[in-house]
Tab-separated table of C-alpha atoms and ligand atoms in Angstrom:
chain	number	residue	atom	x	y	z
A	1	MET	CA	0.003	-0.015	-0.007
A	2	ALA	CA	1.360	3.460	-0.886
A	3	PRO	CA	2.180	5.498	2.238
A	4	ASN	CA	0.079	8.554	2.994
A	5	PRO	CA	1.420	11.969	4.034
A	6	LEU	CA	1.846	11.982	7.815
A	7	ILE	CA	0.990	15.682	8.135
A	8	THR	CA	-1.714	17.276	6.013
A	9	HIS	CA	-2.499	20.650	7.680
A	10	LEU	CA	0.949	22.051	6.742
A	11	TYR	CA	3.502	21.276	4.044
A	12	THR	CA	6.564	19.607	5.594
A	13	ALA	CA	9.831	18.357	4.096
A	14	ASP	CA	13.349	17.115	4.917
A	15	PRO	CA	12.211	15.035	7.920
A	16	SER	CA	14.835	14.294	10.570
A	17	ALA	CA	13.308	11.679	12.879
A	18	HIS	CA	14.610	10.684	16.296
A	19	THR	CA	13.464	8.514	19.152
A	20	PHE	CA	13.604	10.558	22.346
A	21	ASN	CA	12.155	9.193	25.631
A	22	ASN	CA	10.483	6.309	23.764
A	23	ARG	CA	8.522	8.746	21.549
A	24	LEU	CA	9.126	9.457	17.877
A	25	TYR	CA	9.939	13.102	17.086
A	26	ILE	CA	10.099	14.628	13.597
A	27	TYR	CA	12.082	17.791	12.835
A	28	PRO	CA	11.140	18.824	9.253
A	29	SER	CA	11.376	21.938	7.140
A	30	HIS	CA	8.087	23.871	7.056
A	31	ASP	CA	7.343	24.526	3.380
A	32	ARG	CA	5.139	27.504	2.520
A	33	GLU	CA	3.438	29.018	-0.484
A	34	THR	CA	5.531	31.578	-2.359
A	35	ASP	CA	5.354	33.262	-5.740
A	36	ILE	CA	9.095	32.787	-6.300
A	37	ALA	CA	9.531	30.850	-9.559
A	38	PHE	CA	11.260	27.445	-9.572
A	39	ASN	CA	15.009	27.738	-10.285
A	40	ASP	CA	18.116	25.585	-9.855
A	41	ASN	CA	19.311	27.765	-6.993
A	42	GLY	CA	16.382	26.670	-4.809
A	43	ASP	CA	15.084	30.246	-4.243
A	44	GLN	CA	11.529	28.833	-4.157
A	45	TYR	CA	12.308	27.027	-0.888
A	46	ASP	CA	11.657	30.164	1.154
A	47	MET	CA	10.892	28.888	4.627
A	48	THR	CA	10.689	31.007	7.765
A	49	ASP	CA	10.136	28.721	10.750
A	50	TYR	CA	10.191	25.202	12.129
A	51	HIS	CA	7.469	23.104	13.768
A	52	VAL	CA	8.248	19.958	15.760
A	53	PHE	CA	5.966	16.918	15.474
A	54	SER	CA	5.746	13.706	17.509
A	55	MET	CA	4.054	10.308	17.470
A	56	ASP	CA	3.457	7.684	20.115
A	57	SER	CA	3.183	4.921	17.511
A	58	ILE	CA	4.241	4.749	13.874
A	59	ASP	CA	0.669	4.501	12.587
A	60	GLY	CA	-0.916	6.676	15.272
A	61	PRO	CA	-1.832	10.380	15.186
A	62	VAL	CA	0.868	13.008	14.725
A	63	THR	CA	1.016	15.849	17.284
A	64	ASP	CA	2.030	19.280	16.006
A	65	HIS	CA	3.846	21.035	18.863
A	66	GLY	CA	3.669	24.357	17.074
A	67	VAL	CA	6.422	26.816	16.131
A	68	ALA	CA	9.707	25.729	17.738
A	69	LEU	CA	11.921	28.387	16.154
A	70	THR	CA	11.278	31.302	13.805
A	71	ALA	CA	13.685	33.274	11.581
A	72	LYS	CA	12.888	36.601	13.198
A	73	ASP	CA	14.241	35.302	16.517
A	74	VAL	CA	17.615	34.415	15.026
A	75	PRO	CA	19.823	37.525	14.786
A	76	TRP	CA	22.147	36.247	12.014
A	77	VAL	CA	19.452	34.859	9.635
A	78	SER	CA	18.175	36.686	6.547
A	79	LYS	CA	16.066	33.951	4.901
A	80	GLN	CA	15.563	30.332	3.831
A	81	MET	CA	15.446	28.110	6.896
A	82	TRP	CA	16.195	24.796	5.201
A	83	ALA	CA	16.531	21.210	6.411
A	84	PRO	CA	17.105	20.960	10.190
A	85	ASP	CA	18.091	18.172	12.547
A	86	ALA	CA	18.033	17.652	16.296
A	87	ALA	CA	20.149	15.876	18.889
A	88	ALA	CA	19.869	15.058	22.592
A	89	LYS	CA	22.844	15.359	24.890
A	90	ASN	CA	23.554	16.442	28.489
A	91	GLY	CA	19.798	16.416	29.246
A	92	LYS	CA	19.218	19.122	26.630
A	93	TYR	CA	17.973	19.162	23.026
A	94	TYR	CA	19.770	20.892	20.173
A	95	LEU	CA	18.232	22.014	16.882
A	96	PHE	CA	20.749	22.451	14.049
A	97	PHE	CA	19.489	24.465	11.080
A	98	PRO	CA	20.852	26.048	7.903
A	99	ALA	CA	19.830	29.476	6.639
A	100	ARG	CA	21.289	32.364	4.697
A	101	ASP	CA	23.126	34.928	6.759
A	102	LYS	CA	22.795	38.679	6.129
A	103	GLU	CA	25.271	38.390	3.220
A	104	GLY	CA	23.226	35.645	1.566
A	105	ILE	CA	25.718	32.901	2.515
A	106	PHE	CA	24.329	29.629	3.925
A	107	ARG	CA	25.536	28.957	7.480
A	108	ILE	CA	24.487	26.542	10.168
A	109	GLY	CA	22.991	27.622	13.481
A	110	VAL	CA	22.140	25.865	16.688
A	111	ALA	CA	19.331	26.461	19.169
A	112	VAL	CA	18.820	24.827	22.564
A	113	ALA	CA	15.753	23.580	24.470
A	114	ASP	CA	14.930	21.652	27.634
A	115	THR	CA	12.418	19.393	25.914
A	116	PRO	CA	12.411	17.676	22.496
A	117	GLU	CA	9.540	19.840	21.217
A	118	GLY	CA	11.182	23.142	22.161
A	119	PRO	CA	10.748	26.079	21.964
A	120	PHE	CA	14.410	26.363	20.991
A	121	VAL	CA	16.539	29.380	21.976
A	122	PRO	CA	19.040	30.224	19.224
A	123	GLU	CA	22.650	31.203	19.716
A	124	GLU	CA	23.360	34.827	18.681
A	125	ASP	CA	25.553	33.816	15.746
A	126	PHE	CA	25.962	30.794	13.463
A	127	ILE	CA	28.409	28.023	14.444
A	128	PRO	CA	31.885	29.438	13.763
A	129	GLY	CA	33.423	27.743	10.742
A	130	SER	CA	30.052	26.397	9.505
A	131	TYR	CA	28.861	26.786	5.919
A	132	SER	CA	26.498	25.239	3.329
A	133	ILE	CA	23.296	23.342	4.245
A	134	ASP	CA	21.551	20.226	5.553
A	135	PRO	CA	23.166	19.588	8.965
A	136	ALA	CA	22.702	16.057	10.310
A	137	SER	CA	23.804	15.453	13.878
A	138	PHE	CA	24.904	12.085	15.164
A	139	VAL	CA	25.652	11.140	18.754
A	140	ASP	CA	27.747	7.996	18.851
A	141	GLU	CA	27.492	5.266	21.484
A	142	ASP	CA	30.459	6.757	23.375
A	143	GLY	CA	28.605	10.116	23.638
A	144	GLN	CA	30.777	11.921	21.079
A	145	ALA	CA	28.644	14.065	18.712
A	146	TYR	CA	29.324	14.904	15.081
A	147	LEU	CA	27.719	17.219	12.535
A	148	TYR	CA	27.549	16.139	8.872
A	149	PHE	CA	26.591	18.782	6.323
A	150	GLY	CA	26.864	20.121	2.801
A	151	GLY	CA	24.875	20.515	-0.386
A	152	ILE	CA	25.901	21.499	-3.895
A	153	TRP	CA	24.204	23.941	-6.366
A	154	GLY	CA	21.832	26.059	-4.228
A	155	GLY	CA	23.507	24.692	-1.094
A	156	GLN	CA	26.750	26.517	-2.064
A	157	LEU	CA	29.239	23.764	-1.119
A	158	GLN	CA	31.046	24.307	-4.448
A	159	CYS	CA	31.620	27.971	-3.530
A	160	TRP	CA	34.063	27.094	-0.746
A	161	THR	CA	37.770	26.442	-1.333
A	162	GLU	CA	40.371	25.487	1.237
A	163	SER	CA	43.740	27.099	0.639
A	164	GLU	CA	46.774	28.185	2.665
A	165	ASN	CA	44.837	31.411	3.356
A	166	GLY	CA	42.012	29.424	4.936
A	167	LEU	CA	38.510	28.908	3.619
A	168	THR	CA	37.305	31.308	0.935
A	169	PHE	CA	33.835	31.827	-0.570
A	170	ASP	CA	33.335	32.511	-4.278
A	171	ALA	CA	29.810	33.813	-4.886
A	172	SER	CA	30.247	33.471	-8.680
A	173	LYS	CA	30.017	29.670	-8.265
A	174	SER	CA	26.524	29.865	-6.642
A	175	GLY	CA	23.704	28.053	-8.364
A	176	PRO	CA	23.814	24.903	-10.508
A	177	HIS	CA	27.622	24.599	-10.677
A	178	GLU	CA	29.795	21.647	-9.699
A	179	PRO	CA	33.080	20.100	-10.829
A	180	SER	CA	33.046	17.996	-13.992
A	181	GLY	CA	35.485	16.306	-16.386
A	182	GLU	CA	37.345	13.049	-16.875
A	183	GLY	CA	38.817	11.768	-13.636
A	184	VAL	CA	37.577	14.770	-11.633
A	185	VAL	CA	36.515	13.739	-8.108
A	186	ALA	CA	33.073	14.735	-6.754
A	187	LEU	CA	32.777	17.263	-3.964
A	188	SER	CA	32.662	15.663	-0.522
A	189	PRO	CA	30.173	16.223	2.264
A	190	ARG	CA	31.759	17.553	5.431
A	191	VAL	CA	31.930	16.236	8.999
A	192	ALA	CA	32.954	18.100	12.146
A	193	GLN	CA	33.270	16.825	15.691
A	194	LEU	CA	31.003	18.835	18.026
A	195	SER	CA	32.205	20.242	21.352
A	196	ASP	CA	30.796	18.728	24.533
A	197	ASP	CA	28.304	21.647	24.849
A	198	MET	CA	27.218	21.005	21.206
A	199	LEU	CA	27.631	24.677	20.254
A	200	THR	CA	30.934	24.691	18.334
A	201	PHE	CA	33.176	22.527	16.154
A	202	VAL	CA	36.202	21.004	17.928
A	203	ASP	CA	38.236	21.112	14.676
A	204	PRO	CA	37.656	22.588	11.244
A	205	PRO	CA	35.212	20.466	9.207
A	206	ARG	CA	36.865	17.742	7.148
A	207	ASP	CA	35.966	15.986	3.900
A	208	LEU	CA	34.045	12.735	4.129
A	209	GLN	CA	35.282	10.375	1.444
A	210	ILE	CA	32.756	8.226	-0.470
A	211	LEU	CA	34.504	5.480	-2.402
A	212	ALA	CA	33.297	3.521	-5.419
A	213	PRO	CA	33.395	-0.218	-4.517
A	214	GLU	CA	34.762	-1.240	-7.919
A	215	THR	CA	37.827	1.055	-7.729
A	216	GLY	CA	38.288	1.782	-4.033
A	217	LYS	CA	38.711	5.392	-5.131
A	218	PRO	CA	36.503	8.479	-4.541
A	219	ILE	CA	33.300	8.664	-6.602
A	220	LEU	CA	33.772	10.899	-9.628
A	221	ALA	CA	32.019	14.218	-10.216
A	222	ASP	CA	30.277	13.100	-13.413
A	223	ASP	CA	28.816	10.007	-11.723
A	224	HIS	CA	25.508	11.787	-10.973
A	225	GLU	CA	23.713	8.574	-9.979
A	226	ARG	CA	26.085	8.096	-7.013
A	227	ARG	CA	27.843	11.350	-6.188
A	228	PHE	CA	26.913	13.314	-3.055
A	229	PHE	CA	24.495	16.198	-3.686
A	230	GLU	CA	22.791	17.047	-0.319
A	231	ALA	CA	20.650	15.601	2.529
A	232	ALA	CA	23.323	13.875	4.633
A	233	TRP	CA	22.256	11.405	7.321
A	234	MET	CA	24.265	9.185	9.639
A	235	HIS	CA	23.127	6.155	11.615
A	236	ARG	CA	24.706	3.075	13.071
A	237	TYR	CA	23.555	-0.517	12.539
A	238	GLY	CA	25.287	-3.776	13.396
A	239	GLY	CA	28.531	-2.064	14.403
A	240	LYS	CA	28.796	-0.229	11.018
A	241	TYR	CA	28.344	3.463	10.254
A	242	TYR	CA	25.818	4.206	7.500
A	243	PHE	CA	26.123	7.507	5.641
A	244	SER	CA	23.143	8.195	3.386
A	245	TYR	CA	22.395	11.102	1.086
A	246	SER	CA	20.541	12.440	-1.944
A	247	THR	CA	22.049	12.365	-5.447
A	248	GLY	CA	20.150	15.554	-6.329
A	249	ASP	CA	19.575	15.852	-10.060
A	250	SER	CA	19.334	12.054	-10.443
A	251	HIS	CA	16.871	12.004	-7.496
A	252	TYR	CA	17.987	8.906	-5.589
A	253	LEU	CA	18.471	8.308	-1.889
A	254	VAL	CA	21.605	6.165	-1.558
A	255	TYR	CA	23.955	4.958	1.143
A	256	ALA	CA	27.549	4.064	1.891
A	257	THR	CA	29.045	2.228	4.864
A	258	GLY	CA	32.244	2.558	6.879
A	259	ASP	CA	33.996	1.679	10.149
A	260	SER	CA	34.436	5.192	11.557
A	261	PRO	CA	32.202	8.279	11.837
A	262	PHE	CA	34.884	10.097	9.785
A	263	GLY	CA	34.837	7.508	7.018
A	264	PRO	CA	35.972	6.528	4.488
A	265	PHE	CA	32.619	5.182	3.321
A	266	THR	CA	32.079	2.721	0.496
A	267	TYR	CA	29.029	3.179	-1.716
A	268	GLN	CA	26.483	0.321	-1.245
A	269	GLY	CA	23.354	1.138	-3.229
A	270	ARG	CA	19.978	2.848	-3.370
A	271	ILE	CA	17.432	3.154	-0.608
A	272	LEU	CA	14.681	4.991	-2.488
A	273	GLU	CA	13.955	5.537	-6.160
A	274	PRO	CA	12.870	9.042	-7.327
A	275	VAL	CA	9.693	10.416	-5.762
A	276	LEU	CA	7.217	12.979	-7.141
A	277	GLY	CA	9.059	16.342	-6.958
A	278	TRP	CA	12.635	17.454	-7.657
A	279	THR	CA	14.095	17.070	-4.175
A	280	THR	CA	14.455	13.932	-2.108
A	281	HIS	CA	15.577	13.931	1.517
A	282	HIS	CA	15.350	11.518	4.415
A	283	SER	CA	16.308	10.169	7.804
A	284	ILE	CA	16.621	6.649	9.195
A	285	VAL	CA	15.598	5.902	12.741
A	286	GLU	CA	15.053	2.920	15.038
A	287	PHE	CA	11.769	3.045	16.957
A	288	ARG	CA	10.579	0.155	19.150
A	289	GLU	CA	12.950	-2.347	17.522
A	290	LYS	CA	11.951	-1.569	13.936
A	291	TRP	CA	13.750	0.680	11.463
A	292	TYR	CA	12.048	3.436	9.457
A	293	LEU	CA	12.865	5.672	6.488
A	294	PHE	CA	11.297	9.127	6.756
A	295	TYR	CA	11.222	11.023	3.449
A	296	HIS	CA	9.071	13.489	1.528
A	297	ASP	CA	7.310	13.847	-1.802
A	298	CYS	CA	4.955	16.276	-3.524
A	299	GLU	CA	1.862	14.064	-3.775
A	300	LEU	CA	-0.265	16.250	-1.462
A	301	SER	CA	0.473	19.426	-3.439
A	302	LYS	CA	-0.010	17.534	-6.715
A	303	GLY	CA	3.587	17.986	-7.777
A	304	VAL	CA	4.445	21.533	-6.637
A	305	ASP	CA	8.177	21.162	-5.965
A	306	HIS	CA	8.430	23.480	-3.000
A	307	LEU	CA	5.299	22.151	-1.241
A	308	ARG	CA	6.291	18.758	0.085
A	309	SER	CA	4.899	16.298	2.634
A	310	VAL	CA	6.574	13.882	4.989
A	311	LYS	CA	5.990	10.135	4.678
A	312	VAL	CA	7.402	7.030	6.348
A	313	ARG	CA	8.262	3.476	5.213
A	314	GLU	CA	9.689	0.597	7.209
A	315	ILE	CA	13.100	-0.653	6.096
A	316	VAL	CA	14.910	-3.935	6.763
A	317	TYR	CA	18.549	-5.067	6.707
A	318	ASP	CA	19.674	-8.395	5.287
A	319	GLU	CA	22.466	-10.563	6.832
A	320	GLU	CA	25.096	-8.499	5.021
A	321	GLY	CA	23.610	-5.230	6.332
A	322	LYS	CA	22.099	-4.213	2.965
A	323	ILE	CA	19.070	-1.960	3.266
A	324	SER	CA	15.749	-2.501	1.487
A	325	LEU	CA	12.196	-1.224	1.852
A	326	ALA	CA	10.003	-3.605	3.874
B	401	LIG	O1	14.205	22.133	1.827
B	401	LIG	C1	15.177	22.891	1.154
B	401	LIG	C2	16.206	22.002	0.535
B	401	LIG	O2	15.607	21.106	-0.370
B	401	LIG	C3	16.909	21.075	1.500
B	401	LIG	O3	17.866	21.727	2.290
B	401	LIG	C4	17.439	20.065	0.566
B	401	LIG	O4	17.940	18.896	1.166
B	401	LIG	C5	16.236	19.821	-0.334
B	401	LIG	O5	15.354	18.902	0.245
């Protein structure tokens, strides 16, 4: 049976799901109507706040806890509150979110709450050294937390270059640009270790390598069916680290596995085929001993790309740890 949208009174996208206190919480983007025309820079994704949702059972009702954070309460934000994620640590809850700063550059902010549903109180400024979009937090079994992030084209990852002068931003590379050419390696998502208070990076973000299984070498830039585009997610299963992501213009959700939260990761395959709508984005969560894929599509809005709705499917792992839809 085709899954139904979980939330129908609002448009919601980019669902980051977590089990906190034996309840399932969803931290999605809150899509809204806009008259901004579709373009490859993603200007039509013009969101201004976040709601938090929760469920007591996977097929039960979804509670909307209301506005958890709004752009006008975040001093550094100008617009476009894109895909968020949340983490629990030290008895507190942290909402990580990307948005454009006052110069139009995507940065990543953090806001703190005492309960999973918020409201979240934002830090005055974005996380120092953060850039691009789609933060995904991961707290490992030893309590160490990491932030995975990055997105090309509208997500601006390709605008950043590391040189001996540090990290520089080139606005002329904004929009649908990325490396290309024979033997050219794809851009990597980034990972940074989070400080114990979850508010800063311990070290500068580093590249997360995704290797092609047939060569043992990084996936190439022109391999659009497998290269990283956006929508990073990290989870752990059976002692392995699973890094999953969207391939963007080829519209797949795919995954790679590794032995360390820093990688390298080896590409394994697809989790979800293209859905209705340009974007695809997800999270993977264990809830009451079953595993679920949260994702979005544009069925409810009848195909309007920037008006998406969250859905859920159960997933299973075979003996080798390969993922498939249940
Ligand atoms: O929701 C805005 C952007 O669309 C997200 O940041 C991307 O992952 C894509 O889903």
